[in-house]
Coordinates of C-alpha atoms in Angstrom, one line a residue:
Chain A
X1 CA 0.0 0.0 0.0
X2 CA 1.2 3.5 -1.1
X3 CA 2.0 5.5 2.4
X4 CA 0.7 9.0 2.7
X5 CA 3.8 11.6 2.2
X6 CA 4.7 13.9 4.6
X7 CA 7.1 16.7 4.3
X8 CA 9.7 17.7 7.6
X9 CA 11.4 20.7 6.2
X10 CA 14.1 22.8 8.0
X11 CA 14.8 26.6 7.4
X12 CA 18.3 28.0 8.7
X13 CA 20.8 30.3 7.6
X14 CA 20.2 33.9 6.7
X15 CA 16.7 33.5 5.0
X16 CA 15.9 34.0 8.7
X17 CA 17.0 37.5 8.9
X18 CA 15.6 38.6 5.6
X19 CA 11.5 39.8 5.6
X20 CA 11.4 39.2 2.3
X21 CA 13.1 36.0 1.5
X22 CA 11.2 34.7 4.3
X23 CA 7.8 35.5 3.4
X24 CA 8.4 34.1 -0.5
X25 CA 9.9 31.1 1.2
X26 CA 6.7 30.6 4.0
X27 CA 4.4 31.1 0.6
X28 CA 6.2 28.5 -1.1
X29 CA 5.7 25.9 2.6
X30 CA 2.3 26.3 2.2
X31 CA 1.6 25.8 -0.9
X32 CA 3.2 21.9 -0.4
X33 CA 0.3 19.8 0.1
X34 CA -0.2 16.7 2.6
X35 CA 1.2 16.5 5.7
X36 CA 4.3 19.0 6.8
X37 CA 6.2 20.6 10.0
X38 CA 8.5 22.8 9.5
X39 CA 11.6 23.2 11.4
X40 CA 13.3 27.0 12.6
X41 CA 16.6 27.6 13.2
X42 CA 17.4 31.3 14.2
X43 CA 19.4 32.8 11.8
X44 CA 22.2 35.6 13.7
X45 CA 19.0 37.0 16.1
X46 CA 20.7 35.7 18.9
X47 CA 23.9 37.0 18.5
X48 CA 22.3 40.3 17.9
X49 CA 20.8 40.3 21.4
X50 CA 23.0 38.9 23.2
X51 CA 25.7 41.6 21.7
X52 CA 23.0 44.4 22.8
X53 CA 22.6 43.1 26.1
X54 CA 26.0 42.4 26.3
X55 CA 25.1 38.2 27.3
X56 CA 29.0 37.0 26.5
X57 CA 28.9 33.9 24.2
X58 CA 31.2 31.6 24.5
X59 CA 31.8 29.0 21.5
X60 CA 34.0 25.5 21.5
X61 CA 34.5 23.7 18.9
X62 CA 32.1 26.4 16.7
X63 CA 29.6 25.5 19.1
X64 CA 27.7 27.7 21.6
X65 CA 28.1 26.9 25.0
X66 CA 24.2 27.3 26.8
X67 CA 24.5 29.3 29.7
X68 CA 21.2 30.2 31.8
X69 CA 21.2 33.7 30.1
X70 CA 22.0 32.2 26.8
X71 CA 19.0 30.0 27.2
X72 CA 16.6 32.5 28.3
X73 CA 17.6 34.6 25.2
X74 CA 16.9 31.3 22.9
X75 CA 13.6 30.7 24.4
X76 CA 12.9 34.6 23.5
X77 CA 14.1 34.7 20.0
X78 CA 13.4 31.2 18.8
X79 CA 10.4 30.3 20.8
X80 CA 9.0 33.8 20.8
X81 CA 10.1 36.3 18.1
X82 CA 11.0 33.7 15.2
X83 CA 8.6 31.2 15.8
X84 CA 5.4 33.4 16.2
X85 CA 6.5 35.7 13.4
X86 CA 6.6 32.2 11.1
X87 CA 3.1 31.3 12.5
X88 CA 1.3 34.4 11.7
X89 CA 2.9 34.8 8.1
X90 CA 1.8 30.8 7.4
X91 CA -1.5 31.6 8.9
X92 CA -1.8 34.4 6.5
X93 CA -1.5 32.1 3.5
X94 CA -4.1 29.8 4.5
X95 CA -2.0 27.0 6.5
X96 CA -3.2 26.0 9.8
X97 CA 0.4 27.0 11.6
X98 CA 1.5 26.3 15.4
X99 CA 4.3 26.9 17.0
X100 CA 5.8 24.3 19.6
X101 CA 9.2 23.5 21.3
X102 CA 9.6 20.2 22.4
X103 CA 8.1 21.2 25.9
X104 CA 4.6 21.9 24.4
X105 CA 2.5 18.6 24.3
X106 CA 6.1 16.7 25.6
X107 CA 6.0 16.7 22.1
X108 CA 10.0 16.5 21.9
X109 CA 12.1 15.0 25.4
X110 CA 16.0 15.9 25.2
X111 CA 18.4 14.5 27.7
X112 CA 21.0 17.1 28.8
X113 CA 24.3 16.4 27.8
X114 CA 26.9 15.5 30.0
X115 CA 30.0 17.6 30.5
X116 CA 33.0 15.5 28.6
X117 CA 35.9 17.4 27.6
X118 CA 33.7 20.2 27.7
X119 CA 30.3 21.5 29.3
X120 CA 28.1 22.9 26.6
X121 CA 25.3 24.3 29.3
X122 CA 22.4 23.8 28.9
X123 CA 22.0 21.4 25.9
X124 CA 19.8 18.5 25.1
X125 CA 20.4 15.6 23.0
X126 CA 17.9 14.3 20.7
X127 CA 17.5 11.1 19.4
X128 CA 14.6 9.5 17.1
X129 CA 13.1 7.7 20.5
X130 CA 12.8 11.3 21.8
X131 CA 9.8 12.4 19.9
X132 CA 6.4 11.9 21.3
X133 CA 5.2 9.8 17.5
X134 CA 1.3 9.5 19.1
X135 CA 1.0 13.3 19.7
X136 CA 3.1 14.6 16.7
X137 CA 0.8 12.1 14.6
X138 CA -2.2 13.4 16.0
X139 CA -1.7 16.6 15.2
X140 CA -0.8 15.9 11.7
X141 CA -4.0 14.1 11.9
X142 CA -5.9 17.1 12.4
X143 CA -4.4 19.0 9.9
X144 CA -2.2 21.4 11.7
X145 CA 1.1 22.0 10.6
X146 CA 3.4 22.1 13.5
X147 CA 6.4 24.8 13.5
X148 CA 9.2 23.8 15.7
X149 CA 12.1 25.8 17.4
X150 CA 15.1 24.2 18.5
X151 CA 14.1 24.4 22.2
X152 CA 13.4 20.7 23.7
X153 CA 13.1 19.8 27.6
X154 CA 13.9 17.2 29.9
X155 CA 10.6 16.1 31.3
X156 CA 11.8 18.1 34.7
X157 CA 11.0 21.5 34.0
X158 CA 14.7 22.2 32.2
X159 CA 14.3 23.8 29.4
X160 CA 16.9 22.8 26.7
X161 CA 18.9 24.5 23.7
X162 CA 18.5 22.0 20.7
X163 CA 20.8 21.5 17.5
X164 CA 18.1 22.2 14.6
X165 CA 19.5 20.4 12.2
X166 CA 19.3 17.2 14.6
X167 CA 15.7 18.4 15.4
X168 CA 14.3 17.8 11.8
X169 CA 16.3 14.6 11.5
X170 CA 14.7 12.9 14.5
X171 CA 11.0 14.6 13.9
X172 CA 11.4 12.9 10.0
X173 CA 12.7 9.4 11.8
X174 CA 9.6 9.7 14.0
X175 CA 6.9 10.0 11.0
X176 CA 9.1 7.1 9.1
X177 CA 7.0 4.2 10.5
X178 CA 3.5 6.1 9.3
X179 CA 4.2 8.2 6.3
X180 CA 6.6 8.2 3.0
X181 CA 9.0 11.1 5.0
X182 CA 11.2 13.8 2.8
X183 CA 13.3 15.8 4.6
X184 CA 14.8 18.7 3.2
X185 CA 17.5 21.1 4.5
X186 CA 16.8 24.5 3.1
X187 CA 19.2 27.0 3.5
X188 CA 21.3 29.6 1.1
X189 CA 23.3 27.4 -0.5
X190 CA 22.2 25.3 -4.1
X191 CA 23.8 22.1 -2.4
X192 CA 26.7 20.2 -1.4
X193 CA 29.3 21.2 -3.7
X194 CA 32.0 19.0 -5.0
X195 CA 34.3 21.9 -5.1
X196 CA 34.0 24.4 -1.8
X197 CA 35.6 27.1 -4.1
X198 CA 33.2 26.3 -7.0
X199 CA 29.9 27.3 -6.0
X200 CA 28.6 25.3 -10.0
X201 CA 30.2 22.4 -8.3
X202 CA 26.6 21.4 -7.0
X203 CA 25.9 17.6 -6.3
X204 CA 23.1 16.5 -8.2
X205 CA 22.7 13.1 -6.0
X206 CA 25.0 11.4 -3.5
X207 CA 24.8 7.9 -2.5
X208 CA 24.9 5.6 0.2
X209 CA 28.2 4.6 -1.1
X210 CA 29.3 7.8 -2.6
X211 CA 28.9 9.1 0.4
X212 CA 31.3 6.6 2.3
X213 CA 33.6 7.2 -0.4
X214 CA 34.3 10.9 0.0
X215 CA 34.6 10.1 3.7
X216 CA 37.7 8.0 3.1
X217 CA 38.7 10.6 1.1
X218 CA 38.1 13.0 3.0
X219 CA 36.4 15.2 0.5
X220 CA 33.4 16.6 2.5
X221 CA 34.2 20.2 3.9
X222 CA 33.9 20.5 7.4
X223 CA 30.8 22.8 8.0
X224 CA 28.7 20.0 5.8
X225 CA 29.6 16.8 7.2
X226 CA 27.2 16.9 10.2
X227 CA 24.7 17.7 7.7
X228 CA 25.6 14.9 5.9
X229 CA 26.0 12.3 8.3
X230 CA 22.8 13.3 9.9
X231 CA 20.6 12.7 6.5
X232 CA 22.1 9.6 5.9
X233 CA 21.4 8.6 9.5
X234 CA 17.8 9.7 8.5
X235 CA 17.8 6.9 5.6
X236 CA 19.5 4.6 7.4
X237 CA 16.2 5.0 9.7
X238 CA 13.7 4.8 6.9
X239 CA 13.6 8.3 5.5
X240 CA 12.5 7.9 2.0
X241 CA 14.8 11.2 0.8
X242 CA 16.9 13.9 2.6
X243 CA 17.1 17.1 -0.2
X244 CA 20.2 19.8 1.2
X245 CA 19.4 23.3 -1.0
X246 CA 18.4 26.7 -1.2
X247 CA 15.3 28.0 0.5
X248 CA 14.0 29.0 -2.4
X249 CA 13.9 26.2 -4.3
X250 CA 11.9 23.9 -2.4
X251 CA 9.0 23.6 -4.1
X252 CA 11.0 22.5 -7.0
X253 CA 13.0 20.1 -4.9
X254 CA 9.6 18.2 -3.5
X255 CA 9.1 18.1 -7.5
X256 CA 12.7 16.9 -8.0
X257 CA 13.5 19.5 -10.8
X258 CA 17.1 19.0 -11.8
X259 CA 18.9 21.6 -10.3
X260 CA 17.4 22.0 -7.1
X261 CA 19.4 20.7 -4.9
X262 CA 21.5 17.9 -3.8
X263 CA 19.4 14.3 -3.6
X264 CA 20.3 12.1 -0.8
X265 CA 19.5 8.7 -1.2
X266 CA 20.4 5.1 0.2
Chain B
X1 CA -28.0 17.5 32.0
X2 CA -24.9 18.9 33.9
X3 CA -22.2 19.8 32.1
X4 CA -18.6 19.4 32.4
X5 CA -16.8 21.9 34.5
X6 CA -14.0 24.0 32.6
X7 CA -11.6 26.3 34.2
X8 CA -9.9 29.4 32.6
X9 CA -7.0 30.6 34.9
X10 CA -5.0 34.1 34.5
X11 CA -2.2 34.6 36.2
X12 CA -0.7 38.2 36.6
X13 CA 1.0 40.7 38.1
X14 CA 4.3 39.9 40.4
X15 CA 4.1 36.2 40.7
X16 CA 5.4 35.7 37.0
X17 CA 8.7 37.4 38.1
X18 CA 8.8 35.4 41.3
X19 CA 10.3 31.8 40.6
X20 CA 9.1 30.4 43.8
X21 CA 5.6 31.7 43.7
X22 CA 5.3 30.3 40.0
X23 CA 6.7 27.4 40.6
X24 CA 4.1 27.1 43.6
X25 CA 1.1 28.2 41.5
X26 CA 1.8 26.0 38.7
X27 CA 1.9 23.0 40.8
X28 CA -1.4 23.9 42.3
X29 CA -2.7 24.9 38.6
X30 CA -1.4 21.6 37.5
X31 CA -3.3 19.5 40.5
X32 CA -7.1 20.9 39.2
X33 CA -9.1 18.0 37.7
X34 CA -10.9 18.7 34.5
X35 CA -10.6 20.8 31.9
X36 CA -8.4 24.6 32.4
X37 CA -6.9 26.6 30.3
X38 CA -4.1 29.0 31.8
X39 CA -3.6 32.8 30.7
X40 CA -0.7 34.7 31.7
X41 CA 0.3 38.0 32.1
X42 CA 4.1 39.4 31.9
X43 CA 5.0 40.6 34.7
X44 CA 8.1 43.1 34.6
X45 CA 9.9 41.3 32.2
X46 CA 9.2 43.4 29.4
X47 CA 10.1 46.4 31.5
X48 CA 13.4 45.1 32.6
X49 CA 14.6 44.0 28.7
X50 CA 13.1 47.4 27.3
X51 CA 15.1 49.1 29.7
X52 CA 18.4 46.7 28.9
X53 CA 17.5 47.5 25.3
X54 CA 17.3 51.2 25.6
X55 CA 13.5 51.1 23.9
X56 CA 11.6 53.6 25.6
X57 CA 8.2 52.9 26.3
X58 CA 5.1 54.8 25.7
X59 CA 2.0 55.0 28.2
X60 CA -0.9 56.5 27.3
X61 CA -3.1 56.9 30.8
X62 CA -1.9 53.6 32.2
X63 CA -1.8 51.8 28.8
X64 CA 1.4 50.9 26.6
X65 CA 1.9 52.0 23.1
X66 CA 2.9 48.8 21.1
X67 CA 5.6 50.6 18.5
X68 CA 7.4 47.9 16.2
X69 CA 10.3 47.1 18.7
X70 CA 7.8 46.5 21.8
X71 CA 6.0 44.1 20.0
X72 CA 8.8 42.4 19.0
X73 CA 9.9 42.4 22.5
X74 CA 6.1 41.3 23.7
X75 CA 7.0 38.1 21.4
X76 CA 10.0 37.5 22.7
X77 CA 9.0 38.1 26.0
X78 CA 5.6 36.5 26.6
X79 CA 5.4 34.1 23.8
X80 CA 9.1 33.0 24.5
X81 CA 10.9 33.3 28.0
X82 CA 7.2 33.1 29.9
X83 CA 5.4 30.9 28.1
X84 CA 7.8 28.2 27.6
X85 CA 8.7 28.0 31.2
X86 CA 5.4 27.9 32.2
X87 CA 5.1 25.2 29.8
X88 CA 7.8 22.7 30.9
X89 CA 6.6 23.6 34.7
X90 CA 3.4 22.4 34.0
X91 CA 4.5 19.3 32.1
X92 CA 7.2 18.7 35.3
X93 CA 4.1 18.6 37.2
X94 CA 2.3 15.9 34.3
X95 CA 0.0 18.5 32.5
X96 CA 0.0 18.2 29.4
X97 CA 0.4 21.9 28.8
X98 CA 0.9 23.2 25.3
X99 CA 1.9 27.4 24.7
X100 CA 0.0 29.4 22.4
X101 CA -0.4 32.5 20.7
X102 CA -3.9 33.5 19.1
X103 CA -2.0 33.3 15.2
X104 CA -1.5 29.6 16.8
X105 CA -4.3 27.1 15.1
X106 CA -6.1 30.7 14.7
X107 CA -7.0 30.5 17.6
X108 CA -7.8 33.7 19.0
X109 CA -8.0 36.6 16.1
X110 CA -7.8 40.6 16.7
X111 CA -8.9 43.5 15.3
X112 CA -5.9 46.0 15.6
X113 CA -7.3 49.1 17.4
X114 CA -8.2 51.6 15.2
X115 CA -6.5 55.0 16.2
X116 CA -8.7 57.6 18.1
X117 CA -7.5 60.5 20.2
X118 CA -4.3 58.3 20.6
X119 CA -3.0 55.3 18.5
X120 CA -1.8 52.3 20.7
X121 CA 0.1 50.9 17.8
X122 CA 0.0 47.2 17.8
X123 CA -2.4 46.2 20.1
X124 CA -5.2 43.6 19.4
X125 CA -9.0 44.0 20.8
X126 CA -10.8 41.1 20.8
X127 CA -14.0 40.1 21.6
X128 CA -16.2 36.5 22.3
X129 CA -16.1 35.7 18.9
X130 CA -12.3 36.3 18.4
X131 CA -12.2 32.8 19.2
X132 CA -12.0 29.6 17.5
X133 CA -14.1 28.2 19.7
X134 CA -13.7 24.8 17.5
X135 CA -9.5 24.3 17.8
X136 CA -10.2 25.5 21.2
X137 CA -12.5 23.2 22.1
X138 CA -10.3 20.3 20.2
X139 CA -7.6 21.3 22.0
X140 CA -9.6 20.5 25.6
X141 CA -11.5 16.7 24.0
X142 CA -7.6 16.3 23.3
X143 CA -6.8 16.9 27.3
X144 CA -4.4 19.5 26.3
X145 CA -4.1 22.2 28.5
X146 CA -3.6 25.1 26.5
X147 CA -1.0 28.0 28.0
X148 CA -2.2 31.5 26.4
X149 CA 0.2 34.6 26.1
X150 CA -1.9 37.7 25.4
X151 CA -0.6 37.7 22.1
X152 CA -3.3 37.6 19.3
X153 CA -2.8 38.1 15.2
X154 CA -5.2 39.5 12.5
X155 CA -5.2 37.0 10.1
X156 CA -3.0 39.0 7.6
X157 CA 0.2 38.0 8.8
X158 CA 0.1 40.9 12.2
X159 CA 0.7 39.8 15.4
X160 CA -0.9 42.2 17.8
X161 CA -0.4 43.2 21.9
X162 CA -3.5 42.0 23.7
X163 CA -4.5 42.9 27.5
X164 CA -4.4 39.4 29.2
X165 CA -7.6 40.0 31.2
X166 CA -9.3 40.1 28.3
X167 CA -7.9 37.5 26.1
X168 CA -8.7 35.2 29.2
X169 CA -12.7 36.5 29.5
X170 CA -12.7 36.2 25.8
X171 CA -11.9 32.4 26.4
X172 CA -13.9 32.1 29.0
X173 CA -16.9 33.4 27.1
X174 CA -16.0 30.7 24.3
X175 CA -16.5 27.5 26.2
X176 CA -19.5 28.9 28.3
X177 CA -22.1 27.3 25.4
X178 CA -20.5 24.2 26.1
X179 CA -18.7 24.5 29.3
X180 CA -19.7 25.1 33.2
X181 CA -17.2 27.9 32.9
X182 CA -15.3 29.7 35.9
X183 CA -13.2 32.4 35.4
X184 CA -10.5 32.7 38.0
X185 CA -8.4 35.8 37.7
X186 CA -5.4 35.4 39.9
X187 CA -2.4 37.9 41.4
X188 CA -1.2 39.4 44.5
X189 CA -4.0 40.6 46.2
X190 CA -6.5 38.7 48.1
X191 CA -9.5 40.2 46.2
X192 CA -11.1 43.1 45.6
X193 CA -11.1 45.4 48.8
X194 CA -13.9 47.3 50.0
X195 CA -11.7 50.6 50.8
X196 CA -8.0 50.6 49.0
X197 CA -6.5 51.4 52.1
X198 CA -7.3 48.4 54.6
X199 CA -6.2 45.3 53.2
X200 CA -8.6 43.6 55.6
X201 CA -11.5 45.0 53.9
X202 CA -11.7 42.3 51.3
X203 CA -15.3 41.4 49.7
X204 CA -16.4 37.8 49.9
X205 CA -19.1 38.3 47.1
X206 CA -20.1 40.8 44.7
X207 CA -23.5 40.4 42.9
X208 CA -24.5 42.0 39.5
X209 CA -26.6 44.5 41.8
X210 CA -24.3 45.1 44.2
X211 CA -21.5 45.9 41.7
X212 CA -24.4 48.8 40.2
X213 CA -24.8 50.3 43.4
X214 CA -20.5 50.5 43.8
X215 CA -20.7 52.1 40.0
X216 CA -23.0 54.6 41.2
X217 CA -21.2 55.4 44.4
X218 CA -17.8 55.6 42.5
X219 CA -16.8 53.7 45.4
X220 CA -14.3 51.4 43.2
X221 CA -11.3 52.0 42.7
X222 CA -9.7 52.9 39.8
X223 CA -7.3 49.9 38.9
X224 CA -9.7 47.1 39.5
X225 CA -13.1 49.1 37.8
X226 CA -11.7 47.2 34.3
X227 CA -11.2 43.8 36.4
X228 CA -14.9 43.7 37.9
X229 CA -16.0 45.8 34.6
X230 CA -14.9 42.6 32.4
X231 CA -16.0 39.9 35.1
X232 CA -19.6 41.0 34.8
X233 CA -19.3 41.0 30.9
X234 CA -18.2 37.1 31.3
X235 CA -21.4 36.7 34.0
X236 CA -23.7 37.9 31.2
X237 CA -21.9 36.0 28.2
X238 CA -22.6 32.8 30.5
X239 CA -19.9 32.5 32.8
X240 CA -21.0 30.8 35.4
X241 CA -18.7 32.4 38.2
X242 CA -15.5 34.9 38.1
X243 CA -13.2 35.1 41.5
X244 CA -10.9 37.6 42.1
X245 CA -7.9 36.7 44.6
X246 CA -4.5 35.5 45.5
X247 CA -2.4 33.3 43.2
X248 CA -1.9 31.3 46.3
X249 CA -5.4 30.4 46.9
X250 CA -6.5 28.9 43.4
X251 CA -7.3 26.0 44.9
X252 CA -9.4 27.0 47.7
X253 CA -11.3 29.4 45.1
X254 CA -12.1 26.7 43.1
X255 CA -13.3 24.4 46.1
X256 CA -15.3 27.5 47.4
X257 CA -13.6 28.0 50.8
X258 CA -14.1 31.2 52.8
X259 CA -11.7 33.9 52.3
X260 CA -10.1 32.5 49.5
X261 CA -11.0 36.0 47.1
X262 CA -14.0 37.8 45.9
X263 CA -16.6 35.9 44.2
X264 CA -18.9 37.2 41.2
X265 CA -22.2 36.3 40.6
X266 CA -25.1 37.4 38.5

């Protein structure tokens, strides 16, 4: 029997700072029919705050470390300014929009990670087993189309400050069992290029074993291989497609135009 | 055939900025059986960050002016830093709380006040009908308890400033055709005082009559005159009771104990 598809689409990168590629881009979301969440990260509003109200951030590693001030200033720019600004412009075009973190509903539980080496804060660890399937199901059900920030929580009242990128990939793991998942990574970039310096160096498709390849060769530049490994982890847990390209080329990707992105298959 | 009991709870004033009060209130809010909704004020949150910020804010005979940057701080504010911990509280306590705005499901929609002598900028007036009593009521079969900031949108892609005592009658008002409604309105104060000045001099009940005969005497003062103004309204949209009192004394309100605020009837 043919599954129903359902569409888990992240948006990161500086379309979040721009009004107006952000509007075309929530037009285009809500024009995709069926089932869809969609998934926030929070472009460079946080680092604006916390330069205005002088909340020093520290990064390891090109991470951020989550302090308690850091994570108040998430919940207010992802959960709050980013997430209800997304809402109302959906809700404008006709799509039935709400705006969660994984507290709301326990829709999403995070464990905290453990200091190692370092201690990131206030930080939660997702995994696919983290997302409440009956809940997020249900709501598909009823035709709302959940927007999620990168906020999760541990059950214990702890808020927690999420990677968004891992966010989408366990929400699409969660649907896999129910639905025909896509999961696209939309962003301002075309792709994953071949070439770093050559921005026509776009991969059309990479494969399971393509993929494993450039690993031994070490081919795949630094900022995109947690991208990577995380969408092949996605297939590997029964994601029918991961699509890594420009926000404003989605629709074309769910229509897999040539040129629309780089296809991730198995 | 008696109907099912439905509580809509705002809390206000100090006890938002007070960790251990909240923390105390939710727990109590979290322990009432049936169906509740919870509204929530902001306490002096948005005062301390505009102040941080250097946005200077506008009053207008007691009432803010919503200019671009406060509502952005409003959503960053209420719909993020409040709401969410109010949120993962709640589900620390095992209610299933979920945070909304009114863009949310469309669930509460405002006009934006049209300018008059003064223009209040982004603010949102709402009436019974403002709600989707539908999504609401889903929301409730569902034994979600929805968390409401007083946030509301217009549709066309706005988000507006709402008063919270409103957006929680408005509620209220909602569920009353198929609800036993009571409308609890909760802050630092033990209820409404007979004179200002002697904080023993609190009223056990206030009757439609009786509140007539205050109006005529001028004998309220002038903070609370919207509170009780807005109760009444609830009483004759089919409210079936509105108490005034102390965050700390929910529960007895709700169980009817002596002393535990001031109690509206028709």
């Amino acid at each position: 029997m043919e599954r129903e598809r359902a569409f888990v689409v992240k948006i990161g990168g500086k379309v979040i700072n721009d009004p107006v590629a952000l509007e075309s881009f929530l037009g285009d979301f809500a024009r995709i029919e069926g089932k869809k969440i969609l998934v926030h990260g929070g472009g460079n509003l946080l680092e604006t705050f916390s330069e205005k109200l002088g909340i020093r951030q520290t990064m390891i590693d090109g991470r951020r470390v989550t302090d308690a001030e850091t994570l108040e200033l998430a919940l207010m720019v992802y959960a709050g300014a980013i997430s209800k600004r997304i809402v109302a412009g959906l809700q404008k075009y006709g799509c039935n929009a709400a705006g969660f973190s994984g507290a709301d509903m326990n829709l999403v539980r995070a464990s905290k990670r453990k200091p190692g080496a370092h201690d990131f804060g206030f930080v939660g660890d997702v995994e696919p087993s983290s997302v409440n399937a009956e809940a997020l199901g249900g709501l598909l059900n009823e035709n709302i189309t959940p927007v999620f920030c990168a906020v999760t929580h541990d059950g214990e009242g702890q808020l927690l400050n999420t990677n968004a990128d891992s966010l989408a990939y366990v929400l699409a793991c969660a649907l896999a069992p129910a639905y025909d998942v896509q999961l696209h990574y939309c962003f301002e970039r075309r792709g994953v290029m071949r070439d770093v310096n050559d921005p026509d160096s776009i991969l059309p498709t990479i494969t399971g074993e393509a993929y494993r390849r450039m690993l031994e060769e070490n081919s795949i530049s630094g900022g995109m291989l947690p991208k990577l490994d995380t969408a092949f982890s996605a297939i590997r847990n029964g994601v029918g497609a991961v699509v890594i390209g420009h926000a404003g080329e989605l629709v074309n990707a769910i229509n897999k135009k040539e040129n629309a992105g780089t296809y991730l298959v198995a």
